[in-house]
Coordinates of C-alpha atoms in Angstrom, one line a residue:
Chain U
M1 CA -84.1 -33.8 126.4
E2 CA -85.6 -35.2 129.7
T3 CA -85.6 -32.9 132.6
T4 CA -85.7 -34.0 136.2
E5 CA -86.9 -32.2 139.2
L6 CA -85.6 -33.4 142.5
Q7 CA -87.1 -32.2 145.8
V8 CA -84.5 -30.9 148.2
S9 CA -84.9 -29.5 151.7
S10 CA -83.4 -26.1 151.2
M11 CA -85.3 -25.2 148.0
E12 CA -88.7 -26.0 146.6
K13 CA -87.3 -27.4 143.3
K14 CA -84.0 -28.4 141.9
Y15 CA -83.4 -27.9 138.2
T16 CA -81.0 -30.2 136.4
Y17 CA -80.3 -31.0 132.8
T18 CA -79.2 -34.1 130.9
E19 CA -78.3 -32.4 127.7
K20 CA -77.4 -29.0 126.2
K21 CA -79.1 -27.8 123.0
D22 CA -79.1 -24.4 121.3
T23 CA -82.3 -22.3 121.6
R24 CA -82.2 -21.6 117.8
S25 CA -82.8 -25.4 117.2
G26 CA -85.9 -25.0 119.5
F27 CA -87.0 -22.2 117.1
G28 CA -86.4 -24.5 114.1
A29 CA -88.4 -27.3 115.6
G30 CA -91.2 -25.0 116.6
L31 CA -91.3 -23.4 113.1
L32 CA -91.7 -26.8 111.5
E33 CA -94.5 -27.8 113.8
A34 CA -96.2 -24.4 113.4
G35 CA -96.0 -24.8 109.6
K36 CA -97.6 -28.2 109.9
A37 CA -100.4 -26.9 112.1
N38 CA -101.2 -23.8 110.0
P39 CA -100.9 -23.7 106.2
E40 CA -100.7 -19.9 106.3
V41 CA -97.4 -20.0 108.1
V42 CA -94.6 -18.9 105.8
A43 CA -90.9 -18.3 106.5
L44 CA -88.3 -15.9 105.1
C45 CA -84.5 -16.0 105.6
A46 CA -81.7 -13.7 104.7
D47 CA -79.0 -16.2 103.8
L48 CA -78.7 -17.8 107.2
T49 CA -81.0 -20.8 106.8
G50 CA -78.6 -23.2 108.5
S51 CA -77.7 -20.9 111.3
L52 CA -81.4 -20.2 112.1
K53 CA -82.2 -23.9 111.8
M54 CA -84.9 -23.3 109.2
D55 CA -83.8 -26.1 106.9
A56 CA -86.5 -28.5 108.0
F57 CA -89.2 -26.0 107.3
K58 CA -87.7 -25.2 103.9
K59 CA -87.5 -28.9 103.0
E60 CA -91.0 -29.6 104.1
F61 CA -92.6 -26.5 102.7
P62 CA -90.4 -25.2 99.8
E63 CA -93.2 -23.2 98.3
R64 CA -93.8 -21.4 101.6
F65 CA -90.1 -20.6 102.2
F66 CA -88.5 -17.4 100.7
Q67 CA -84.8 -17.0 100.5
V68 CA -84.3 -13.2 100.2
G69 CA -80.5 -13.1 100.1
I70 CA -78.5 -10.7 102.1
A71 CA -81.2 -8.0 102.0
E72 CA -82.8 -7.7 105.4
A73 CA -84.7 -4.5 104.7
N74 CA -86.5 -6.1 101.8
M75 CA -87.2 -9.1 103.9
M76 CA -89.1 -7.1 106.5
G77 CA -91.1 -5.4 103.8
V78 CA -91.9 -8.6 101.9
A79 CA -93.0 -10.1 105.3
A80 CA -95.3 -7.2 105.9
G81 CA -96.8 -7.7 102.4
L82 CA -97.3 -11.4 102.9
A83 CA -99.1 -10.6 106.2
I84 CA -101.4 -8.3 104.3
G85 CA -102.3 -11.2 102.1
G86 CA -103.3 -13.3 105.1
K87 CA -100.1 -15.2 105.7
V88 CA -98.2 -15.6 109.0
P89 CA -94.6 -14.7 108.1
F90 CA -91.6 -15.7 110.3
T91 CA -88.4 -13.8 109.4
G92 CA -85.1 -15.3 110.3
T93 CA -81.7 -13.7 110.6
F94 CA -79.2 -12.8 113.4
A95 CA -80.6 -10.5 116.1
N96 CA -78.3 -7.7 115.0
F97 CA -79.7 -7.8 111.4
S98 CA -83.3 -8.4 112.7
T99 CA -83.4 -5.1 114.6
G100 CA -80.9 -2.3 114.3
R101 CA -80.3 -2.8 110.7
V102 CA -84.0 -2.7 109.8
Y103 CA -85.5 -0.6 112.6
D104 CA -87.2 1.8 110.3
Q105 CA -88.7 -1.0 108.2
I106 CA -90.0 -2.7 111.3
R107 CA -91.3 0.6 112.7
Q108 CA -93.3 1.8 109.6
S109 CA -94.2 -1.3 107.7
I110 CA -94.8 -3.8 110.6
A111 CA -95.3 -2.2 114.0
Y112 CA -97.1 1.0 113.0
S113 CA -99.0 -0.8 110.3
E114 CA -100.0 -3.6 112.7
K115 CA -98.8 -6.5 110.6
N116 CA -98.8 -10.1 111.8
V117 CA -95.1 -10.6 111.3
K118 CA -92.9 -12.7 113.6
I119 CA -89.3 -11.4 113.7
C120 CA -87.2 -14.3 114.8
A121 CA -83.7 -13.4 115.9
S122 CA -80.8 -15.7 116.6
H123 CA -77.3 -15.2 117.9
A124 CA -78.3 -12.5 120.3
G125 CA -76.0 -11.2 123.0
L126 CA -72.5 -12.0 124.1
T127 CA -72.9 -15.8 123.8
L128 CA -72.7 -15.5 120.1
G129 CA -69.0 -15.6 121.1
E130 CA -66.1 -15.5 118.7
D131 CA -67.6 -13.4 115.9
G132 CA -67.2 -10.4 118.3
A133 CA -69.0 -7.2 119.0
T134 CA -70.1 -6.4 115.4
H135 CA -72.5 -9.3 115.7
Q136 CA -73.2 -9.4 119.5
I137 CA -76.2 -7.2 119.7
L138 CA -77.0 -6.1 123.2
E139 CA -79.4 -3.3 122.4
D140 CA -82.2 -5.3 120.6
I141 CA -84.6 -5.8 123.5
G142 CA -84.5 -2.0 124.2
M143 CA -85.1 -1.1 120.6
M144 CA -87.9 -3.5 120.2
R145 CA -89.7 -2.8 123.5
M146 CA -89.9 0.9 122.6
L147 CA -92.1 0.1 119.6
P148 CA -95.8 0.3 120.2
N149 CA -97.7 -2.9 119.3
M150 CA -94.5 -5.0 119.6
V151 CA -94.4 -8.1 121.8
V152 CA -90.8 -9.0 123.0
I153 CA -89.9 -12.5 124.0
N154 CA -86.6 -14.1 125.1
P155 CA -87.1 -17.7 126.2
C156 CA -84.6 -19.5 128.3
D157 CA -83.9 -22.9 126.7
Y158 CA -84.5 -25.2 123.8
N159 CA -87.9 -26.4 125.1
Q160 CA -89.2 -23.0 125.9
T161 CA -88.1 -21.5 122.6
K162 CA -89.9 -24.3 120.7
Q163 CA -93.1 -23.6 122.8
A164 CA -92.7 -19.9 122.3
T165 CA -92.5 -20.3 118.6
L166 CA -95.7 -22.3 118.6
A167 CA -97.4 -19.7 120.8
I168 CA -96.5 -16.7 118.6
A169 CA -97.8 -18.5 115.5
K170 CA -101.2 -18.5 117.2
Y171 CA -101.0 -14.9 118.4
Y172 CA -102.1 -12.1 116.0
G173 CA -99.7 -9.2 115.9
P174 CA -96.0 -8.3 115.5
V175 CA -93.6 -10.2 117.8
Y176 CA -89.9 -10.1 118.4
L177 CA -88.6 -13.5 119.4
R178 CA -85.0 -13.5 120.6
F179 CA -82.8 -16.6 121.0
G180 CA -79.2 -17.6 120.8
R181 CA -76.4 -19.6 119.3
P182 CA -74.7 -21.7 122.0
A183 CA -75.6 -25.2 123.3
W184 CA -77.3 -24.4 126.6
P185 CA -78.8 -26.5 129.4
V186 CA -82.3 -27.8 128.7
F187 CA -84.1 -27.7 132.0
T188 CA -87.7 -26.7 131.4
D189 CA -90.6 -29.0 130.8
P190 CA -90.9 -29.8 127.1
N191 CA -94.7 -30.0 127.3
E192 CA -95.3 -26.8 129.3
E193 CA -97.4 -24.5 127.1
F194 CA -95.9 -21.1 126.6
V195 CA -98.2 -18.2 127.7
I196 CA -97.2 -14.9 126.2
G197 CA -97.0 -12.2 129.0
K198 CA -97.2 -14.7 131.9
A199 CA -94.1 -14.9 134.0
Q200 CA -92.9 -18.4 134.9
Q201 CA -92.3 -18.9 138.6
M202 CA -89.2 -21.1 138.8
L203 CA -88.6 -21.1 142.6
S204 CA -90.7 -19.8 145.5
G205 CA -88.8 -17.9 148.2
T206 CA -89.0 -15.1 150.7
D207 CA -85.6 -13.3 150.9
I208 CA -84.9 -12.0 147.5
T209 CA -86.6 -11.8 144.1
I210 CA -84.5 -12.7 141.1
I211 CA -86.0 -12.0 137.7
A212 CA -84.1 -13.2 134.6
C213 CA -84.7 -13.8 130.9
G214 CA -83.0 -15.9 128.1
H215 CA -79.8 -17.7 128.8
M216 CA -79.5 -15.9 132.1
V217 CA -82.4 -17.9 133.6
W218 CA -80.0 -20.9 133.9
N219 CA -77.3 -18.8 135.5
A220 CA -79.9 -17.5 137.9
V221 CA -80.9 -21.1 138.8
Q222 CA -77.3 -21.9 139.6
A223 CA -77.0 -18.7 141.6
A224 CA -80.1 -19.6 143.6
E225 CA -78.6 -22.9 144.5
E226 CA -75.5 -21.2 145.8
L227 CA -77.5 -18.7 147.7
A228 CA -79.7 -21.5 149.2
K229 CA -76.5 -23.1 150.6
A230 CA -76.0 -19.9 152.5
G231 CA -79.6 -20.1 153.7
V232 CA -81.0 -17.5 151.3
S233 CA -84.5 -18.2 150.0
V234 CA -84.8 -17.0 146.4
D235 CA -88.1 -16.2 144.6
L236 CA -87.0 -16.9 141.0
I237 CA -89.0 -15.6 138.1
N238 CA -88.4 -16.4 134.4
M239 CA -89.6 -13.2 132.7
H240 CA -89.5 -14.7 129.2
T241 CA -91.9 -12.0 127.9
I242 CA -90.3 -8.6 128.4
K243 CA -93.2 -6.8 126.7
P244 CA -95.9 -6.9 127.8
L245 CA -94.2 -7.3 131.2
D246 CA -96.0 -9.4 133.8
A247 CA -96.1 -6.5 136.3
K248 CA -98.4 -8.4 138.7
A249 CA -95.8 -11.1 139.1
V250 CA -93.1 -8.6 139.8
I251 CA -95.2 -6.7 142.4
S252 CA -96.5 -9.8 144.2
S253 CA -93.0 -11.2 144.4
V254 CA -91.4 -8.1 145.9
A255 CA -94.3 -7.8 148.3
K256 CA -92.8 -11.0 149.9
T257 CA -89.1 -10.4 149.5
R258 CA -88.8 -6.5 149.6
C259 CA -85.8 -6.5 147.1
V260 CA -85.2 -7.5 143.5
L261 CA -82.3 -8.4 141.3
T262 CA -82.6 -8.7 137.5
A263 CA -80.3 -10.6 135.1
E264 CA -80.1 -10.4 131.3
E265 CA -77.7 -10.8 128.4
H266 CA -78.3 -7.2 127.2
Q267 CA -77.2 -3.7 127.9
R268 CA -78.3 -2.3 131.2
N269 CA -79.9 0.5 129.2
G270 CA -83.3 -0.5 127.8
G271 CA -83.5 -4.1 128.9
L272 CA -85.3 -6.3 131.4
G273 CA -83.8 -4.5 134.4
E274 CA -85.1 -1.1 133.2
A275 CA -88.5 -2.6 132.5
V276 CA -88.8 -4.1 136.0
A277 CA -87.4 -0.9 137.6
H278 CA -90.1 1.1 135.8
V279 CA -92.9 -1.0 137.2
L280 CA -91.5 -0.9 140.8
A281 CA -90.5 2.8 140.8
L282 CA -94.2 3.6 140.2
A283 CA -95.8 0.8 142.2
D284 CA -93.5 -0.2 145.1
P285 CA -89.9 1.0 145.1
V286 CA -87.5 -1.5 146.8
P287 CA -83.7 -1.9 146.7
M288 CA -82.7 -3.3 143.3
E289 CA -79.6 -4.6 141.6
I290 CA -79.1 -5.2 137.8
V291 CA -76.9 -7.8 136.3
A292 CA -76.4 -6.7 132.6
V293 CA -73.7 -5.4 130.3
E294 CA -72.5 -2.0 131.6
D295 CA -72.9 0.2 128.6
V296 CA -70.0 -1.2 126.6
F297 CA -69.6 -3.3 123.5
G298 CA -68.5 -7.0 123.7
E299 CA -65.5 -8.7 122.0
S300 CA -64.4 -12.1 120.6
G301 CA -64.1 -15.0 123.1
T302 CA -65.9 -18.1 124.1
P303 CA -69.4 -17.6 125.5
A304 CA -68.3 -18.7 129.0
E305 CA -65.3 -16.4 128.9
L306 CA -67.4 -13.5 127.8
L307 CA -70.1 -14.0 130.5
V308 CA -67.4 -14.0 133.1
K309 CA -65.6 -10.9 131.7
Y310 CA -68.7 -8.9 131.3
G311 CA -70.2 -9.8 134.7
L312 CA -73.0 -12.1 133.6
D313 CA -71.7 -15.4 135.3
S314 CA -73.8 -17.1 138.0
S315 CA -71.1 -16.0 140.5
D316 CA -71.8 -12.4 139.5
I317 CA -75.5 -12.9 140.3
V318 CA -74.5 -14.4 143.7
K319 CA -72.3 -11.4 144.5
K320 CA -74.9 -8.8 143.5
A321 CA -77.5 -10.7 145.4
Q322 CA -75.4 -10.6 148.6
K323 CA -74.8 -6.9 148.1
L324 CA -78.6 -6.4 147.6
L325 CA -79.4 -8.4 150.8
S326 CA -77.0 -6.2 152.8
R327 CA -78.7 -3.1 151.4
K328 CA -82.1 -4.5 152.2
T329 CA -81.0 -5.2 155.8
A330 CA -79.4 -1.7 156.1
G331 CA -82.6 -0.3 154.7
N332 CA -81.2 1.4 151.6
Chain X
M1 CA -114.8 0.7 83.8
T2 CA -115.1 4.4 83.3
D3 CA -114.6 5.8 79.8
L4 CA -111.9 8.3 78.8
K5 CA -114.2 11.3 78.8
E6 CA -115.4 10.6 82.3
L7 CA -111.8 10.1 83.5
E8 CA -110.8 13.4 81.9
K9 CA -113.7 15.1 83.7
L10 CA -112.5 13.7 87.1
A11 CA -108.9 14.9 86.8
P12 CA -109.5 18.6 87.3
Q13 CA -111.8 17.9 90.3
V14 CA -109.1 15.8 91.9
R15 CA -106.6 18.6 91.3
R16 CA -109.0 21.0 93.0
D17 CA -109.3 18.6 96.0
I18 CA -105.5 18.4 96.2
V19 CA -104.8 22.2 96.3
R20 CA -107.8 22.8 98.6
M21 CA -106.7 20.1 101.1
V22 CA -103.1 21.3 101.2
H23 CA -104.2 25.0 101.4
D24 CA -106.6 24.2 104.3
A25 CA -104.0 22.1 106.2
K26 CA -101.3 24.8 105.5
S27 CA -98.9 21.9 104.7
G28 CA -98.6 18.9 102.5
H29 CA -97.2 17.9 99.1
P30 CA -99.1 19.4 96.1
G31 CA -96.3 19.1 93.5
G32 CA -96.0 15.3 93.2
S33 CA -99.7 14.9 93.8
L34 CA -100.7 17.1 90.9
G35 CA -98.3 15.3 88.6
C36 CA -99.9 11.8 89.3
V37 CA -103.6 12.7 89.0
E38 CA -104.0 10.9 85.6
F39 CA -102.3 7.8 87.0
F40 CA -104.5 7.6 90.1
V41 CA -107.8 8.4 88.2
A42 CA -107.0 5.8 85.5
L43 CA -105.9 3.2 88.1
Y44 CA -109.0 3.4 90.3
F45 CA -111.7 4.2 87.7
N46 CA -110.5 2.1 84.8
I47 CA -107.7 -0.3 85.4
M48 CA -107.9 -2.1 88.7
K49 CA -110.4 -4.8 89.5
L50 CA -111.7 -3.7 92.9
G51 CA -113.7 -5.6 95.4
G52 CA -116.2 -2.8 96.0
V53 CA -116.2 -0.1 98.7
N54 CA -116.3 -2.6 101.6
F55 CA -112.6 -2.6 102.0
K56 CA -110.9 -5.8 102.8
M57 CA -107.3 -5.7 104.1
D58 CA -106.3 -9.0 102.6
G59 CA -107.6 -7.9 99.1
K60 CA -108.3 -11.5 98.1
G61 CA -109.7 -11.7 94.6
E62 CA -109.1 -8.0 93.9
D63 CA -106.2 -5.9 92.6
M64 CA -104.2 -4.1 95.3
F65 CA -102.3 -0.8 95.1
F66 CA -99.4 0.4 97.3
L67 CA -98.2 4.0 97.4
S68 CA -94.5 3.9 98.3
N69 CA -93.9 7.6 98.1
G70 CA -96.5 8.3 100.8
H71 CA -96.0 12.1 100.8
I72 CA -98.3 12.4 97.7
S73 CA -101.2 11.3 99.9
P74 CA -103.5 14.1 98.8
V75 CA -104.0 12.7 95.3
W76 CA -104.6 9.2 96.8
Y77 CA -107.1 10.4 99.4
S78 CA -109.0 12.4 96.8
V79 CA -109.3 9.5 94.4
L80 CA -110.2 7.0 97.2
A81 CA -112.9 9.4 98.4
R82 CA -114.2 10.1 94.9
K83 CA -114.3 6.3 94.3
G84 CA -116.5 5.9 97.4
Y85 CA -114.1 4.4 100.0
F86 CA -115.0 7.1 102.4
P87 CA -117.1 10.3 102.4
V88 CA -115.7 13.1 100.2
A89 CA -116.4 15.5 103.1
E90 CA -113.7 13.8 105.1
L91 CA -111.1 15.3 102.8
A92 CA -111.5 18.5 104.9
T93 CA -109.9 16.7 107.8
F94 CA -106.6 16.1 106.0
R95 CA -103.6 16.5 108.4
K96 CA -105.8 17.6 111.3
L97 CA -106.0 16.2 114.8
N98 CA -108.2 13.0 115.1
S99 CA -108.3 12.6 111.4
R100 CA -108.1 9.3 109.4
L101 CA -106.3 11.3 106.7
Q102 CA -102.8 11.4 108.2
G103 CA -100.1 13.5 106.7
H104 CA -98.7 10.3 105.3
P105 CA -100.9 7.3 104.6
A106 CA -101.4 5.0 107.6
T107 CA -103.5 2.0 108.6
H108 CA -103.7 2.8 112.3
E109 CA -106.8 5.1 112.1
G110 CA -108.5 2.6 109.8
L111 CA -108.9 4.6 106.6
P112 CA -110.4 2.3 104.0
G113 CA -108.1 1.7 101.0
I114 CA -104.8 1.8 102.9
R115 CA -102.9 -1.4 103.6
V116 CA -99.6 -0.2 105.0
A117 CA -98.1 3.0 106.2
S118 CA -95.7 4.8 103.9
G119 CA -93.7 8.0 104.1
S120 CA -90.3 6.8 105.1
L121 CA -89.2 6.1 101.5
G122 CA -88.1 2.9 99.8
Q123 CA -90.3 0.4 101.6
G124 CA -93.4 0.1 99.4
M125 CA -91.9 -2.1 96.7
S126 CA -91.0 -4.8 99.2
V127 CA -94.4 -4.7 100.7
A128 CA -96.1 -4.9 97.3
L129 CA -93.8 -7.9 96.5
G130 CA -95.0 -9.7 99.7
A131 CA -98.6 -9.0 98.7
A132 CA -97.9 -10.3 95.2
L133 CA -96.3 -13.5 96.6
S134 CA -99.3 -14.0 98.9
K135 CA -101.6 -13.9 95.8
K136 CA -99.5 -16.5 94.1
L137 CA -99.7 -18.7 97.2
N138 CA -103.5 -18.2 97.3
N139 CA -103.8 -19.0 93.6
D140 CA -105.3 -15.5 93.2
T141 CA -104.8 -14.2 89.7
S142 CA -105.5 -10.6 90.4
L143 CA -102.6 -8.1 90.3
V144 CA -100.6 -5.8 92.5
Y145 CA -99.7 -2.2 91.6
S146 CA -97.2 0.1 93.2
L147 CA -96.1 3.7 92.7
H148 CA -92.7 5.1 93.6
G149 CA -91.1 8.5 93.3
D150 CA -88.0 8.9 91.2
G151 CA -86.1 10.5 94.1
E152 CA -87.2 7.5 96.1
L153 CA -85.1 5.3 93.9
Q154 CA -82.0 6.7 95.7
E155 CA -83.0 4.4 98.7
G156 CA -81.1 1.1 98.6
Q157 CA -84.1 -1.0 99.7
I158 CA -85.7 -0.3 96.3
W159 CA -82.9 -2.2 94.6
E160 CA -83.0 -5.0 97.1
A161 CA -86.6 -5.4 96.1
A162 CA -86.0 -5.0 92.4
M163 CA -83.4 -7.8 92.5
F164 CA -85.7 -10.1 94.5
A165 CA -88.7 -9.5 92.2
A166 CA -86.8 -10.5 89.1
A167 CA -85.0 -13.5 90.8
N168 CA -88.3 -14.8 92.1
K169 CA -90.2 -14.1 88.8
V170 CA -92.9 -12.0 90.6
D171 CA -94.8 -11.3 87.4
N172 CA -98.1 -10.3 89.0
L173 CA -96.7 -6.9 90.0
I174 CA -96.8 -3.6 88.0
S175 CA -94.7 -0.9 89.5
T176 CA -94.8 2.6 88.2
I177 CA -92.0 5.2 88.6
D178 CA -93.2 8.9 88.9
L179 CA -90.4 10.4 86.8
N180 CA -90.8 14.1 87.4
G181 CA -87.1 14.8 87.8
Q182 CA -87.5 16.8 91.0
Q183 CA -86.9 16.2 94.7
I184 CA -86.9 18.4 97.8
D185 CA -83.4 19.9 97.3
G186 CA -83.7 20.4 93.6
P187 CA -83.6 18.5 90.3
T188 CA -82.8 14.8 90.7
S189 CA -80.0 15.3 88.2
E190 CA -78.3 17.8 90.5
V191 CA -79.1 16.2 93.9
L192 CA -78.0 12.7 93.0
D193 CA -78.0 11.8 89.3
M194 CA -79.5 8.4 88.8
G195 CA -78.6 8.1 85.2
D196 CA -80.8 5.9 83.0
I197 CA -83.5 4.6 85.2
A198 CA -85.1 2.4 82.5
A199 CA -81.7 0.8 81.7
K200 CA -81.2 0.1 85.4
F201 CA -84.6 -1.7 85.7
K202 CA -83.8 -3.6 82.5
A203 CA -80.4 -4.7 83.9
F204 CA -82.2 -5.8 87.0
G205 CA -84.4 -8.1 84.9
W206 CA -87.6 -6.2 84.7
D207 CA -90.0 -5.7 81.7
V208 CA -89.8 -1.9 81.2
L209 CA -92.6 0.2 79.6
S210 CA -92.9 4.0 79.5
M211 CA -95.8 6.4 79.3
D212 CA -96.7 10.1 79.4
G213 CA -98.2 10.6 82.8
A214 CA -99.9 13.9 81.7
N215 CA -101.9 12.2 78.9
M216 CA -104.9 10.3 80.2
E217 CA -105.3 8.3 77.0
N218 CA -101.7 7.2 77.1
V219 CA -101.9 6.4 80.8
V220 CA -104.9 4.1 80.3
E221 CA -103.5 2.5 77.2
T222 CA -100.1 1.8 78.8
L223 CA -101.6 0.4 82.0
Q224 CA -103.8 -1.9 79.9
K225 CA -100.8 -2.9 77.9
A226 CA -98.8 -3.5 81.1
K227 CA -101.5 -6.0 82.3
T228 CA -100.9 -8.1 79.1
H229 CA -97.2 -8.2 80.1
T230 CA -97.9 -9.8 83.5
G231 CA -97.7 -13.6 84.0
K232 CA -94.7 -13.8 81.7
G233 CA -92.0 -14.5 84.3
K234 CA -90.9 -10.9 84.8
P235 CA -92.0 -8.0 87.0
V236 CA -93.3 -5.1 85.0
V237 CA -92.2 -1.4 85.6
I238 CA -93.6 1.6 83.8
I239 CA -91.4 4.7 83.7
M240 CA -94.1 7.4 83.9
H241 CA -92.9 10.8 82.6
T242 CA -94.7 13.4 84.7
I243 CA -94.7 17.2 85.4
M244 CA -94.4 18.2 89.0
G245 CA -97.3 20.6 89.8
N246 CA -99.1 19.7 86.6
G247 CA -102.3 21.7 86.0
V248 CA -101.4 24.7 88.1
D249 CA -99.1 27.0 86.1
Y250 CA -97.0 28.5 88.8
M251 CA -96.4 25.1 90.4
M252 CA -95.2 23.3 87.2
H253 CA -91.7 22.1 86.4
T254 CA -90.2 23.1 89.8
H255 CA -89.3 21.4 93.0
K256 CA -90.4 24.5 94.9
W257 CA -93.9 23.2 95.3
H258 CA -92.8 19.7 96.4
G259 CA -93.9 20.3 100.0
V260 CA -95.3 23.8 100.3
A261 CA -99.0 24.9 100.7
P262 CA -100.5 27.7 98.6
N263 CA -101.7 30.8 100.5
D264 CA -105.3 32.2 99.9
E265 CA -104.3 34.2 96.9
E266 CA -102.3 31.4 95.3
L267 CA -105.2 29.0 96.0
D268 CA -107.6 31.3 94.0
R269 CA -105.1 31.4 91.2
A270 CA -104.9 27.6 91.1
L271 CA -108.7 27.1 91.3
G272 CA -109.2 29.6 88.5
Q273 CA -107.3 27.1 86.3
L274 CA -109.2 24.0 87.4
P275 CA -112.9 23.7 86.6
E276 CA -115.2 22.3 89.3
T277 CA -116.5 19.3 87.2
I278 CA -118.0 17.1 89.8
G279 CA -118.4 19.3 92.8
D280 CA -116.1 20.4 95.6
Y281 CA -116.1 18.6 99.0

């Protein structure tokens, strides 16, 4: 899992990877470490222990692991009760069953009741792949960021997901942690501490701001490389925390670049793009483009095929960036 | 531990509080509240081991109570105030702007005695189970109590929780079902007949008791008995037969007073049937 950073003339940094790993395994590793660090950490799972990579925690701390069966509503309530008793519960199931299926339980028993529950959600977005649209939730960020008291995090790779898991274990309050299924390039520093709510500056540039979250950060890195070949200097921000959004990072970046593109594996409605647009519409309106799913459901296919078909490939980011740069030049 | 005579003296006062609060707020749920007065008075003044009025959210070392059918908040607020968790005068703020006494119980305003919001039905048993599991993890031998409406049992999450409780031998939980046979749209048997509720809990692996919720002596005895049934590998449920609107003649045995406030004249009629034993707020 070594990452290398090479200095090249056209860009400040070059991100490469030597291996691909799924972000859910980063969660599993982080959960085990959080469990070792704090005896109050407990975990609950709704019949997806292997998929969520919670086996290691279960093996190490069997008395602190609760298999709830296929009953997600009960899982959220039990987690809230464990939090009342001073525990730090981590719930694990697919993102679809972590949000839409149990929205009212989260709203009343966790968010409104201010319970210290960490809702950990795997298999988010199109990159779930072949299981199809029933499981590919693309609305979860929107649902969760609407809830008062809820922190919403979507880290970009294995290393960052592990660090994020450790960070939310130390934070008091409800958190939604979103990650995914596929093996994905590991390109961030494994030792970089995760700071909730602090955007990660990936590249410094002056022509265009690109803000991405989750798997799309890697696609944005690749797009930035393409754009650099054409002489475009990209200011790339990894907005791993969608709520609370690092508004300062957004505003200071567009102050340099005067335009912004966002990229996310989520519906256009309710996601990162909307959150960034909200900040800029009030503070500093600039030309903007959004790379997201266009208000449709997904379908079966490989992750790579789906990202291309639904317009989330790195080439889609390049195209929309070029369009945005012409708009900026034309002053619209 | 308060004796039976004192408990019986408290009950009409709590009933006065309930009808006065709901009348003043011009909204709220008197029917279910009135039917559960004996249960709440017995629980807080006789049964539960409480940590004093300095409320601790984690409830370590003390018994905890969860109200799942949050709409009967008036009876809970009255009993919490009468027990000393907050000033009795605060009952006058029920359902009003800037009050800690929200229409349905909530933690957000910091009302002592409340550990989770309830109102959207079906969630309280799961939360009570989590609290009971935390007690086991903490080697804390105190108990967890919960109350549920009978209509509330139509929510699927209740049965998810019931299955989980038995499978995990959560035997430090005593849940009570307020079986008044009424829900907003009419008798439960007409809205959605749930059949034999005791048999359902038995089939789910619970230790099932029953009691007469209108008889203070029977409520105290049964709750004491229920305590002796804990720690034996099964969750305990008490089917509590109650009368909706109990204590106010025109509110009794009907769903019509589930969520309606009495007017001035109706309030006078109600108060005429309920002696002011301790003193109104």
